[in-house]
DNA sequence: AAACTTGCCAACCGCTCCACT
DNA sequence: TAGTGGAGCGGTTGGCAAGTT
């Protein structure tokens, strides 16, 4: 079935609106009791805009409460990031929390500024997780198919280690950077973007109640301490001369587990099927340290040895992926 | 001063959902 | 119950203005 192009029927006009268009639209086009937009060439020849175009114009630009055209405030930025972290790109819901802003406003601001800002901070704007952890995730995913050979490879060839924590390395994620950049951008940020939303609201199919809970929490974390997004920091170990290759330290057992997904991640990914500690992921990261209120709760550093560059590690990772999926090496397939 | 780049934002496109028949 | 069409949404595009070279 071939769908008609957007407003491409009956000679409908497209493109920018002028004041005359707005005046005609507001004068002759209203939302009918049925909910439909009664507009179009047969009803108002002078205007020649389709109903959908009118609806978008009215909801995005001519809304009665759409009066704010000044820049987003740091508080608004923070709220958008937190809500996006909690409920994803549900712009209408996010915009409801920002009086005077439309979903299009928020979406545009996110796409043009906030995504770049988060990326510059070393945070993936889609998952709100540090790129460094995503690298570790990749290492774990890649290792699922042939963990033993991967570990062996890593142990035999130190160049395969991703060297993130070396102070001489230019890779953007360092202990200093990841701790300081959020405060540089958002003085009141309290590091929430370093953590994941609680499991209770981290789901692909959030119902309305859950979304409201997420919004309520994000706007006022004190109302629900059990759902805190901001209790922990996860920082990269800064020492490149550490000699331990096993995880050590003490986890605060009084902390609600629900509030700390990083810990779940670290624990889950440090054990093999038999429950034994497997520090491969941490080695790949170059070491991880979990800190709360400047108190180390858990640290994990890698063995000393020859350091490789981040680019080399990425290339080695690509080689690993090609070994896992040999089909990628073949000739292109045309259908 | 002209060409080029960048950022902003309104508008468009295509999809899913849902109400209605 | 299936078909139809409008509403709503997320992602993307394109035009314009400001800034830079």
mmCIF file of C-alpha atoms (C1' of nucleotides) in Angstrom:
data_model
loop_
_atom_site.group_PDB
_atom_site.id
_atom_site.type_symbol
_atom_site.label_atom_id
_atom_site.label_comp_id
_atom_site.label_asym_id
_atom_site.label_seq_id
_atom_site.Cartn_x
_atom_site.Cartn_y
_atom_site.Cartn_z
ATOM 1 C CA UNK A 1 0.000 0.000 0.000
ATOM 2 C CA UNK A 2 1.410 3.367 -1.012
ATOM 3 C CA UNK A 3 0.753 5.998 1.581
ATOM 4 C CA UNK A 4 0.042 9.544 0.398
ATOM 5 C CA UNK A 5 2.865 11.963 0.987
ATOM 6 C CA UNK A 6 2.561 14.409 3.838
ATOM 7 C CA UNK A 7 -0.006 17.054 2.888
ATOM 8 C CA UNK A 8 0.712 16.258 -0.739
ATOM 9 C CA UNK A 9 -2.848 16.266 -1.946
ATOM 10 C CA UNK A 10 -5.280 18.745 -3.411
ATOM 11 C CA UNK A 11 -2.536 21.300 -3.959
ATOM 12 C CA UNK A 12 -1.787 21.797 -0.298
ATOM 13 C CA UNK A 13 0.965 24.266 0.541
ATOM 14 C CA UNK A 14 4.010 23.320 2.554
ATOM 15 C CA UNK A 15 6.842 25.248 4.134
ATOM 16 C CA UNK A 16 7.057 28.231 6.421
ATOM 17 C CA UNK A 17 4.033 29.958 7.802
ATOM 18 C CA UNK A 18 3.609 33.740 7.724
ATOM 19 C CA UNK A 19 1.407 35.976 9.825
ATOM 20 C CA UNK A 20 -1.379 35.865 7.253
ATOM 21 C CA UNK A 21 -1.372 32.088 7.319
ATOM 22 C CA UNK A 22 -1.558 32.115 11.100
ATOM 23 C CA UNK A 23 -4.389 34.622 11.122
ATOM 24 C CA UNK A 24 -6.413 32.650 8.620
ATOM 25 C CA UNK A 25 -5.752 29.424 10.386
ATOM 26 C CA UNK A 26 -6.730 30.807 13.779
ATOM 27 C CA UNK A 27 -9.809 32.455 12.316
ATOM 28 C CA UNK A 28 -11.136 29.550 10.323
ATOM 29 C CA UNK A 29 -9.604 26.450 11.746
ATOM 30 C CA UNK A 30 -10.709 25.038 15.025
ATOM 31 C CA UNK A 31 -10.758 21.663 16.549
ATOM 32 C CA UNK A 32 -14.190 20.247 15.958
ATOM 33 C CA UNK A 33 -16.226 18.539 18.701
ATOM 34 C CA UNK A 34 -15.296 15.297 17.034
ATOM 35 C CA UNK A 35 -11.656 16.123 17.603
ATOM 36 C CA UNK A 36 -10.885 16.538 13.923
ATOM 37 C CA UNK A 37 -9.217 19.585 12.440
ATOM 38 C CA UNK A 38 -11.578 21.056 9.895
ATOM 39 C CA UNK A 39 -9.270 22.693 7.431
ATOM 40 C CA UNK A 40 -8.197 22.204 3.854
ATOM 41 C CA UNK A 41 -8.638 23.420 0.348
ATOM 42 C CA UNK A 42 -12.341 22.680 -0.004
ATOM 43 C CA UNK A 43 -13.188 24.481 3.243
ATOM 44 C CA UNK A 44 -10.764 27.412 3.083
ATOM 45 C CA UNK A 45 -9.222 27.875 -0.363
ATOM 46 C CA UNK A 46 -7.089 30.807 0.743
ATOM 47 C CA UNK A 47 -5.161 28.933 3.234
ATOM 48 C CA UNK A 48 -4.521 25.625 1.491
ATOM 49 C CA UNK A 49 -2.919 23.952 4.474
ATOM 50 C CA UNK A 50 -3.800 20.437 5.457
ATOM 51 C CA UNK A 51 -5.206 19.667 8.860
ATOM 52 C CA UNK A 52 -2.096 17.984 10.072
ATOM 53 C CA UNK A 53 0.054 20.972 9.178
ATOM 54 C CA UNK A 54 -2.372 23.274 11.024
ATOM 55 C CA UNK A 55 -2.387 21.058 14.062
ATOM 56 C CA UNK A 56 1.405 21.010 14.224
ATOM 57 C CA UNK A 57 1.557 24.770 13.763
ATOM 58 C CA UNK A 58 -0.975 25.400 16.480
ATOM 59 C CA UNK A 59 0.412 22.935 18.994
ATOM 60 C CA UNK A 60 4.056 23.821 18.461
ATOM 61 C CA UNK A 61 4.002 27.565 17.926
ATOM 62 C CA UNK A 62 0.626 29.137 18.559
ATOM 63 C CA UNK A 63 -0.169 27.499 21.866
ATOM 64 C CA UNK A 64 -1.571 29.923 24.388
ATOM 65 C CA UNK A 65 1.090 28.975 26.929
ATOM 66 C CA UNK A 66 3.944 28.842 24.450
ATOM 67 C CA UNK A 67 5.472 32.127 25.460
ATOM 68 C CA UNK A 68 8.991 31.177 26.440
ATOM 69 C CA UNK A 69 11.601 31.678 23.767
ATOM 70 C CA UNK A 70 14.566 32.429 25.987
ATOM 71 C CA UNK A 71 17.354 29.934 26.496
ATOM 72 C CA UNK A 72 16.857 26.906 28.665
ATOM 73 C CA UNK A 73 18.039 27.433 32.202
ATOM 74 C CA UNK A 74 20.559 25.106 33.874
ATOM 75 C CA UNK A 75 17.729 23.837 36.050
ATOM 76 C CA UNK A 76 15.694 22.981 32.970
ATOM 77 C CA UNK A 77 18.700 21.267 31.407
ATOM 78 C CA UNK A 78 19.194 19.189 34.506
ATOM 79 C CA UNK A 79 15.555 18.222 34.644
ATOM 80 C CA UNK A 80 15.470 17.246 30.975
ATOM 81 C CA UNK A 81 18.528 15.042 31.385
ATOM 82 C CA UNK A 82 17.162 13.374 34.478
ATOM 83 C CA UNK A 83 13.769 12.773 32.933
ATOM 84 C CA UNK A 84 15.303 11.479 29.742
ATOM 85 C CA UNK A 85 17.417 9.142 31.798
ATOM 86 C CA UNK A 86 14.318 7.925 33.600
ATOM 87 C CA UNK A 87 11.715 7.662 30.841
ATOM 88 C CA UNK A 88 13.598 8.091 27.580
ATOM 89 C CA UNK A 89 12.602 10.332 24.716
ATOM 90 C CA UNK A 90 8.997 10.831 25.734
ATOM 91 C CA UNK A 91 9.073 14.485 24.890
ATOM 92 C CA UNK A 92 5.440 15.349 25.569
ATOM 93 C CA UNK A 93 5.754 13.999 29.116
ATOM 94 C CA UNK A 94 9.041 15.788 29.674
ATOM 95 C CA UNK A 95 7.630 19.015 28.241
ATOM 96 C CA UNK A 96 4.727 18.844 30.678
ATOM 97 C CA UNK A 97 7.237 19.333 33.470
ATOM 98 C CA UNK A 98 8.604 22.487 31.814
ATOM 99 C CA UNK A 99 5.935 25.204 31.687
ATOM 100 C CA UNK A 100 5.979 27.166 28.469
ATOM 101 C CA UNK A 101 8.022 24.596 26.576
ATOM 102 C CA UNK A 102 6.607 22.343 23.911
ATOM 103 C CA UNK A 103 7.690 18.832 23.189
ATOM 104 C CA UNK A 104 9.267 20.140 20.018
ATOM 105 C CA UNK A 105 11.212 22.728 22.007
ATOM 106 C CA UNK A 106 12.565 20.100 24.344
ATOM 107 C CA UNK A 107 13.309 17.681 21.557
ATOM 108 C CA UNK A 108 15.157 20.306 19.551
ATOM 109 C CA UNK A 109 17.152 21.391 22.562
ATOM 110 C CA UNK A 110 18.061 17.818 23.341
ATOM 111 C CA UNK A 111 19.129 17.022 19.802
ATOM 112 C CA UNK A 112 21.111 20.198 19.222
ATOM 113 C CA UNK A 113 22.739 20.830 22.568
ATOM 114 C CA UNK A 114 22.256 18.344 25.345
ATOM 115 C CA UNK A 115 23.306 15.292 23.353
ATOM 116 C CA UNK A 116 26.546 17.002 22.423
ATOM 117 C CA UNK A 117 27.093 18.174 25.958
ATOM 118 C CA UNK A 118 26.659 14.701 27.398
ATOM 119 C CA UNK A 119 28.914 13.205 24.750
ATOM 120 C CA UNK A 120 31.565 15.752 25.615
ATOM 121 C CA UNK A 121 31.252 14.620 29.205
ATOM 122 C CA UNK A 122 31.977 11.044 28.161
ATOM 123 C CA UNK A 123 28.386 9.957 28.705
ATOM 124 C CA UNK A 124 26.318 8.167 26.129
ATOM 125 C CA UNK A 125 23.184 10.301 25.614
ATOM 126 C CA UNK A 126 21.088 7.256 24.777
ATOM 127 C CA UNK A 127 21.857 5.067 27.759
ATOM 128 C CA UNK A 128 23.153 7.791 30.109
ATOM 129 C CA UNK A 129 26.061 5.534 30.921
ATOM 130 C CA UNK A 130 29.731 6.417 30.668
ATOM 131 C CA UNK A 131 31.302 5.306 27.424
ATOM 132 C CA UNK A 132 33.894 3.510 29.514
ATOM 133 C CA UNK A 133 31.263 1.194 30.942
ATOM 134 C CA UNK A 134 29.832 0.570 27.516
ATOM 135 C CA UNK A 135 33.296 -0.533 26.474
ATOM 136 C CA UNK A 136 33.314 -2.933 29.379
ATOM 137 C CA UNK A 137 29.885 -4.155 28.349
ATOM 138 C CA UNK A 138 31.195 -4.780 24.891
ATOM 139 C CA UNK A 139 34.051 -6.732 26.367
ATOM 140 C CA UNK A 140 31.644 -8.898 28.327
ATOM 141 C CA UNK A 141 29.318 -9.431 25.362
ATOM 142 C CA UNK A 142 32.238 -10.353 23.143
ATOM 143 C CA UNK A 143 33.522 -12.711 25.785
ATOM 144 C CA UNK A 144 30.264 -14.614 26.058
ATOM 145 C CA UNK A 145 31.015 -16.750 23.041
ATOM 146 C CA UNK A 146 34.535 -17.709 23.893
ATOM 147 C CA UNK A 147 35.427 -16.439 27.310
ATOM 148 C CA UNK A 148 38.338 -18.717 27.871
ATOM 149 C CA UNK A 149 40.193 -17.809 24.719
ATOM 150 C CA UNK A 150 39.538 -14.164 25.326
ATOM 151 C CA UNK A 151 40.964 -14.277 28.828
ATOM 152 C CA UNK A 152 43.939 -16.154 27.554
ATOM 153 C CA UNK A 153 44.486 -13.631 24.864
ATOM 154 C CA UNK A 154 44.280 -10.793 27.279
ATOM 155 C CA UNK A 155 46.700 -12.357 29.678
ATOM 156 C CA UNK A 156 49.177 -13.231 26.982
ATOM 157 C CA UNK A 157 49.117 -9.919 25.215
ATOM 158 C CA UNK A 158 48.988 -6.843 27.347
ATOM 159 C CA UNK A 159 48.356 -4.679 24.317
ATOM 160 C CA UNK A 160 44.857 -6.035 24.284
ATOM 161 C CA UNK A 161 44.084 -4.248 27.496
ATOM 162 C CA UNK A 162 42.109 -1.084 27.199
ATOM 163 C CA UNK A 163 44.127 1.492 29.003
ATOM 164 C CA UNK A 164 41.720 4.046 30.267
ATOM 165 C CA UNK A 165 43.217 4.952 33.600
ATOM 166 C CA UNK A 166 46.712 5.783 32.467
ATOM 167 C CA UNK A 167 47.278 9.440 33.262
ATOM 168 C CA UNK A 168 49.471 9.769 30.194
ATOM 169 C CA UNK A 169 46.696 8.566 27.957
ATOM 170 C CA UNK A 170 44.617 11.098 26.045
ATOM 171 C CA UNK A 171 41.410 9.079 26.197
ATOM 172 C CA UNK A 172 38.594 11.321 27.360
ATOM 173 C CA UNK A 173 37.451 9.224 30.282
ATOM 174 C CA UNK A 174 39.778 9.598 33.178
ATOM 175 C CA UNK A 175 39.235 9.579 36.890
ATOM 176 C CA UNK A 176 39.598 13.330 37.089
ATOM 177 C CA UNK A 177 37.419 14.063 34.100
ATOM 178 C CA UNK A 178 34.558 11.808 34.970
ATOM 179 C CA UNK A 179 34.468 13.188 38.502
ATOM 180 C CA UNK A 180 34.722 16.844 37.620
ATOM 181 C CA UNK A 181 33.053 17.498 34.293
ATOM 182 C CA UNK A 182 29.448 17.214 35.457
ATOM 183 C CA UNK A 183 30.041 19.731 38.206
ATOM 184 C CA UNK A 184 31.694 22.002 35.670
ATOM 185 C CA UNK A 185 28.653 21.977 33.457
ATOM 186 C CA UNK A 186 25.954 21.725 36.113
ATOM 187 C CA UNK A 187 26.904 23.050 39.547
ATOM 188 C CA UNK A 188 23.851 21.399 41.070
ATOM 189 C CA UNK A 189 24.107 18.236 39.084
ATOM 190 C CA UNK A 190 24.947 15.847 41.944
ATOM 191 C CA UNK A 191 26.269 13.242 39.517
ATOM 192 C CA UNK A 192 22.952 11.699 38.660
ATOM 193 C CA UNK A 193 23.889 11.118 35.047
ATOM 194 C CA UNK A 194 26.652 8.782 36.122
ATOM 195 C CA UNK A 195 24.163 6.292 37.359
ATOM 196 C CA UNK A 196 21.317 4.387 35.882
ATOM 197 C CA UNK A 197 17.657 4.762 36.769
ATOM 198 C CA UNK A 198 16.452 2.287 39.345
ATOM 199 C CA UNK A 199 15.336 -1.056 38.047
ATOM 200 C CA UNK A 200 11.795 -0.263 39.073
ATOM 201 C CA UNK A 201 11.594 2.382 36.372
ATOM 202 C CA UNK A 202 14.147 1.026 33.918
ATOM 203 C CA UNK A 203 11.912 -0.801 31.530
ATOM 204 C CA UNK A 204 11.076 -0.479 27.886
ATOM 205 C CA UNK A 205 7.343 -0.367 28.504
ATOM 206 C CA UNK A 206 6.678 2.088 31.258
ATOM 207 C CA UNK A 207 3.092 2.517 32.234
ATOM 208 C CA UNK A 208 1.732 5.894 33.183
ATOM 209 C CA UNK A 209 1.997 5.296 36.892
ATOM 210 C CA UNK A 210 5.624 4.293 36.600
ATOM 211 C CA UNK A 211 6.365 7.326 34.498
ATOM 212 C CA UNK A 212 4.754 9.540 37.085
ATOM 213 C CA UNK A 213 6.828 7.878 39.777
ATOM 214 C CA UNK A 214 9.927 8.509 37.744
ATOM 215 C CA UNK A 215 9.008 12.132 37.211
ATOM 216 C CA UNK A 216 8.150 12.629 40.855
ATOM 217 C CA UNK A 217 11.394 11.087 41.905
ATOM 218 C CA UNK A 218 13.503 13.027 39.436
ATOM 219 C CA UNK A 219 11.942 16.296 40.437
ATOM 220 C CA UNK A 220 12.190 15.618 44.140
ATOM 221 C CA UNK A 221 14.444 12.706 45.125
ATOM 222 C CA UNK A 222 13.822 13.354 48.803
ATOM 223 C CA UNK A 223 10.281 12.107 48.414
ATOM 224 C CA UNK A 224 11.469 8.592 47.799
ATOM 225 C CA UNK A 225 14.909 7.771 49.143
ATOM 226 C CA UNK A 226 14.593 4.140 48.128
ATOM 227 C CA UNK A 227 14.643 5.158 44.508
ATOM 228 C CA UNK A 228 17.684 7.371 44.712
ATOM 229 C CA UNK A 229 19.462 7.800 41.420
ATOM 230 C CA UNK A 230 22.398 9.591 42.904
ATOM 231 C CA UNK A 231 23.874 7.723 45.781
ATOM 232 C CA UNK A 232 27.061 6.430 44.266
ATOM 233 C CA UNK A 233 29.913 7.457 42.104
ATOM 234 C CA UNK A 234 31.742 4.992 39.985
ATOM 235 C CA UNK A 235 35.175 6.212 39.123
ATOM 236 C CA UNK A 236 38.057 4.726 37.264
ATOM 237 C CA UNK A 237 41.057 3.723 39.282
ATOM 238 C CA UNK A 238 43.771 6.281 38.770
ATOM 239 C CA UNK A 239 46.838 4.237 39.579
ATOM 240 C CA UNK A 240 48.580 2.469 36.735
ATOM 241 C CA UNK A 241 51.035 0.735 39.024
ATOM 242 C CA UNK A 242 48.566 -1.402 40.911
ATOM 243 C CA UNK A 243 49.408 -5.032 41.202
ATOM 244 C CA UNK A 244 46.156 -6.627 42.267
ATOM 245 C CA UNK A 245 43.996 -8.225 39.658
ATOM 246 C CA UNK A 246 41.098 -9.191 41.902
ATOM 247 C CA UNK A 247 38.251 -7.118 43.240
ATOM 248 C CA UNK A 248 38.504 -6.079 46.851
ATOM 249 C CA UNK A 249 36.813 -3.781 49.298
ATOM 250 C CA UNK A 250 33.583 -3.750 51.184
ATOM 251 C CA UNK A 251 30.147 -3.041 49.907
ATOM 252 C CA UNK A 252 27.753 -1.204 52.131
ATOM 253 C CA UNK A 253 25.108 -3.828 52.715
ATOM 254 C CA UNK A 254 22.745 -1.352 54.338
ATOM 255 C CA UNK A 255 22.380 0.456 51.069
ATOM 256 C CA UNK A 256 19.197 -0.495 49.245
ATOM 257 C CA UNK A 257 20.290 -2.684 46.401
ATOM 258 C CA UNK A 258 17.622 -1.221 44.204
ATOM 259 C CA UNK A 259 19.342 2.107 44.265
ATOM 260 C CA UNK A 260 22.627 1.002 42.870
ATOM 261 C CA UNK A 261 22.670 -0.717 39.549
ATOM 262 C CA UNK A 262 26.351 -0.136 39.081
ATOM 263 C CA UNK A 263 27.051 -2.471 41.959
ATOM 264 C CA UNK A 264 24.787 -5.040 40.396
ATOM 265 C CA UNK A 265 26.653 -4.628 37.196
ATOM 266 C CA UNK A 266 30.034 -4.955 38.820
ATOM 267 C CA UNK A 267 29.078 -7.992 40.874
ATOM 268 C CA UNK A 268 27.247 -9.755 38.094
ATOM 269 C CA UNK A 269 30.046 -9.213 35.673
ATOM 270 C CA UNK A 270 32.762 -10.208 38.081
ATOM 271 C CA UNK A 271 31.454 -13.739 38.540
ATOM 272 C CA UNK A 272 31.378 -16.661 36.255
ATOM 273 C CA UNK A 273 28.689 -19.344 36.144
ATOM 274 C CA UNK A 274 30.196 -20.990 39.216
ATOM 275 C CA UNK A 275 30.219 -17.788 41.216
ATOM 276 C CA UNK A 276 33.961 -17.363 40.968
ATOM 277 C CA UNK A 277 35.362 -13.903 40.543
ATOM 278 C CA UNK A 278 36.232 -13.068 36.989
ATOM 279 C CA UNK A 279 37.940 -9.735 36.745
ATOM 280 C CA UNK A 280 38.300 -9.696 33.008
ATOM 281 C CA UNK A 281 35.919 -6.826 32.621
ATOM 282 C CA UNK A 282 37.756 -4.819 35.202
ATOM 283 C CA UNK A 283 41.059 -5.570 33.615
ATOM 284 C CA UNK A 284 39.672 -4.366 30.346
ATOM 285 C CA UNK A 285 38.531 -1.199 32.039
ATOM 286 C CA UNK A 286 41.909 -0.733 33.657
ATOM 287 C CA UNK A 287 40.304 -0.817 37.078
ATOM 288 C CA UNK A 288 37.138 0.403 38.681
ATOM 289 C CA UNK A 289 36.529 2.020 42.010
ATOM 290 C CA UNK A 290 33.137 2.510 43.614
ATOM 291 C CA UNK A 291 32.981 5.521 45.881
ATOM 292 C CA UNK A 292 30.304 6.936 48.123
ATOM 293 C CA UNK A 293 30.882 10.236 49.860
ATOM 294 C CA UNK A 294 34.572 9.993 49.051
ATOM 295 C CA UNK A 295 34.739 6.633 50.817
ATOM 296 C CA UNK A 296 35.882 3.753 48.626
ATOM 297 C CA UNK A 297 33.382 0.930 48.827
ATOM 298 C CA UNK A 298 34.856 -1.372 46.265
ATOM 299 C CA UNK A 299 37.916 -1.201 44.134
ATOM 300 C CA UNK A 300 39.190 -3.330 41.348
ATOM 301 C CA UNK A 301 42.442 -2.671 39.586
ATOM 302 C CA UNK A 302 44.374 -4.534 36.979
ATOM 303 C CA UNK A 303 47.776 -6.087 36.950
ATOM 304 C CA UNK A 304 50.747 -3.971 36.139
ATOM 305 C CA UNK A 305 52.231 -4.369 32.748
ATOM 306 C CA UNK A 306 52.812 -2.829 29.384
ATOM 307 C CA UNK A 307 50.233 -0.265 28.451
ATOM 308 C CA UNK A 308 48.525 -0.097 25.089
ATOM 309 C CA UNK A 309 46.715 2.852 23.560
ATOM 310 C CA UNK A 310 42.977 3.247 23.449
ATOM 311 C CA UNK A 311 42.980 3.219 19.657
ATOM 312 C CA UNK A 312 44.923 -0.005 19.650
ATOM 313 C CA UNK A 313 42.474 -1.474 22.088
ATOM 314 C CA UNK A 314 39.562 -0.436 19.900
ATOM 315 C CA UNK A 315 41.202 -1.967 16.846
ATOM 316 C CA UNK A 316 41.868 -5.128 18.776
ATOM 317 C CA UNK A 317 38.266 -5.102 19.883
ATOM 318 C CA UNK A 318 37.199 -4.834 16.264
ATOM 319 C CA UNK A 319 39.400 -7.788 15.446
ATOM 320 C CA UNK A 320 37.766 -9.731 18.224
ATOM 321 C CA UNK A 321 34.338 -8.872 16.843
ATOM 322 C CA UNK A 322 35.339 -10.013 13.373
ATOM 323 C CA UNK A 323 36.527 -13.275 14.850
ATOM 324 C CA UNK A 324 33.204 -13.648 16.618
ATOM 325 C CA UNK A 325 31.262 -12.842 13.448
ATOM 326 C CA UNK A 326 33.392 -14.154 10.594
ATOM 327 C CA UNK A 327 30.619 -13.379 8.143
ATOM 328 C CA UNK A 328 31.612 -9.737 8.371
ATOM 329 C CA UNK A 329 34.833 -10.612 6.603
ATOM 330 C CA UNK A 330 33.099 -12.101 3.591
ATOM 331 C CA UNK A 331 32.053 -10.511 0.346
ATOM 332 C CA UNK A 332 29.018 -8.218 0.433
ATOM 333 C CA UNK A 333 25.742 -10.002 -0.035
ATOM 334 C CA UNK A 334 23.228 -8.464 -2.409
ATOM 335 C CA UNK A 335 19.558 -9.342 -2.219
ATOM 336 C "C1'" DA B 1 33.024 41.754 1.647
ATOM 337 C "C1'" DA B 2 32.176 37.227 0.291
ATOM 338 C "C1'" DA B 3 32.216 32.458 1.301
ATOM 339 C "C1'" DC B 4 31.723 29.165 4.562
ATOM 340 C "C1'" DT B 5 30.325 27.136 9.018
ATOM 341 C "C1'" DT B 6 27.501 26.617 12.908
ATOM 342 C "C1'" DG B 7 23.413 26.712 15.727
ATOM 343 C "C1'" DC B 8 18.679 27.168 16.240
ATOM 344 C "C1'" DC B 9 14.091 25.884 15.490
ATOM 345 C "C1'" DA B 10 9.885 25.422 12.704
ATOM 346 C "C1'" DA B 11 8.229 22.146 9.813
ATOM 347 C "C1'" DC B 12 8.070 17.712 7.620
ATOM 348 C "C1'" DC B 13 7.958 12.601 7.314
ATOM 349 C "C1'" DG B 14 6.589 8.214 8.510
ATOM 350 C "C1'" DC B 15 5.145 5.354 11.847
ATOM 351 C "C1'" DT B 16 1.944 3.496 15.629
ATOM 352 C "C1'" DC B 17 -2.116 3.802 18.200
ATOM 353 C "C1'" DC B 18 -6.859 4.270 18.706
ATOM 354 C "C1'" DA B 19 -11.604 5.559 17.865
ATOM 355 C "C1'" DC B 20 -15.128 4.966 14.807
ATOM 356 C "C1'" DT B 21 -17.908 2.581 11.390
ATOM 357 C "C1'" DT C 1 -13.952 -8.117 13.536
ATOM 358 C "C1'" DA C 2 -11.662 -5.826 9.989
ATOM 359 C "C1'" DG C 3 -10.953 -1.576 7.611
ATOM 360 C "C1'" DT C 4 -10.259 3.325 7.685
ATOM 361 C "C1'" DG C 5 -8.642 7.701 8.905
ATOM 362 C "C1'" DG C 6 -7.142 11.076 12.287
ATOM 363 C "C1'" DA C 7 -4.191 12.092 16.379
ATOM 364 C "C1'" DG C 8 0.047 11.864 18.381
ATOM 365 C "C1'" DC C 9 4.734 10.890 18.558
ATOM 366 C "C1'" DG C 10 9.943 10.453 17.510
ATOM 367 C "C1'" DG C 11 13.308 11.314 14.239
ATOM 368 C "C1'" DT C 12 14.910 14.175 10.701
ATOM 369 C "C1'" DT C 13 15.289 17.994 7.413
ATOM 370 C "C1'" DG C 14 15.825 22.518 5.702
ATOM 371 C "C1'" DG C 15 15.813 27.516 6.025
ATOM 372 C "C1'" DC C 16 17.509 31.376 8.277
ATOM 373 C "C1'" DA C 17 20.521 34.164 11.089
ATOM 374 C "C1'" DA C 18 24.726 34.796 13.384
ATOM 375 C "C1'" DG C 19 29.432 33.919 13.655
ATOM 376 C "C1'" DT C 20 33.902 32.819 11.601
ATOM 377 C "C1'" DT C 21 37.481 32.586 8.149
#
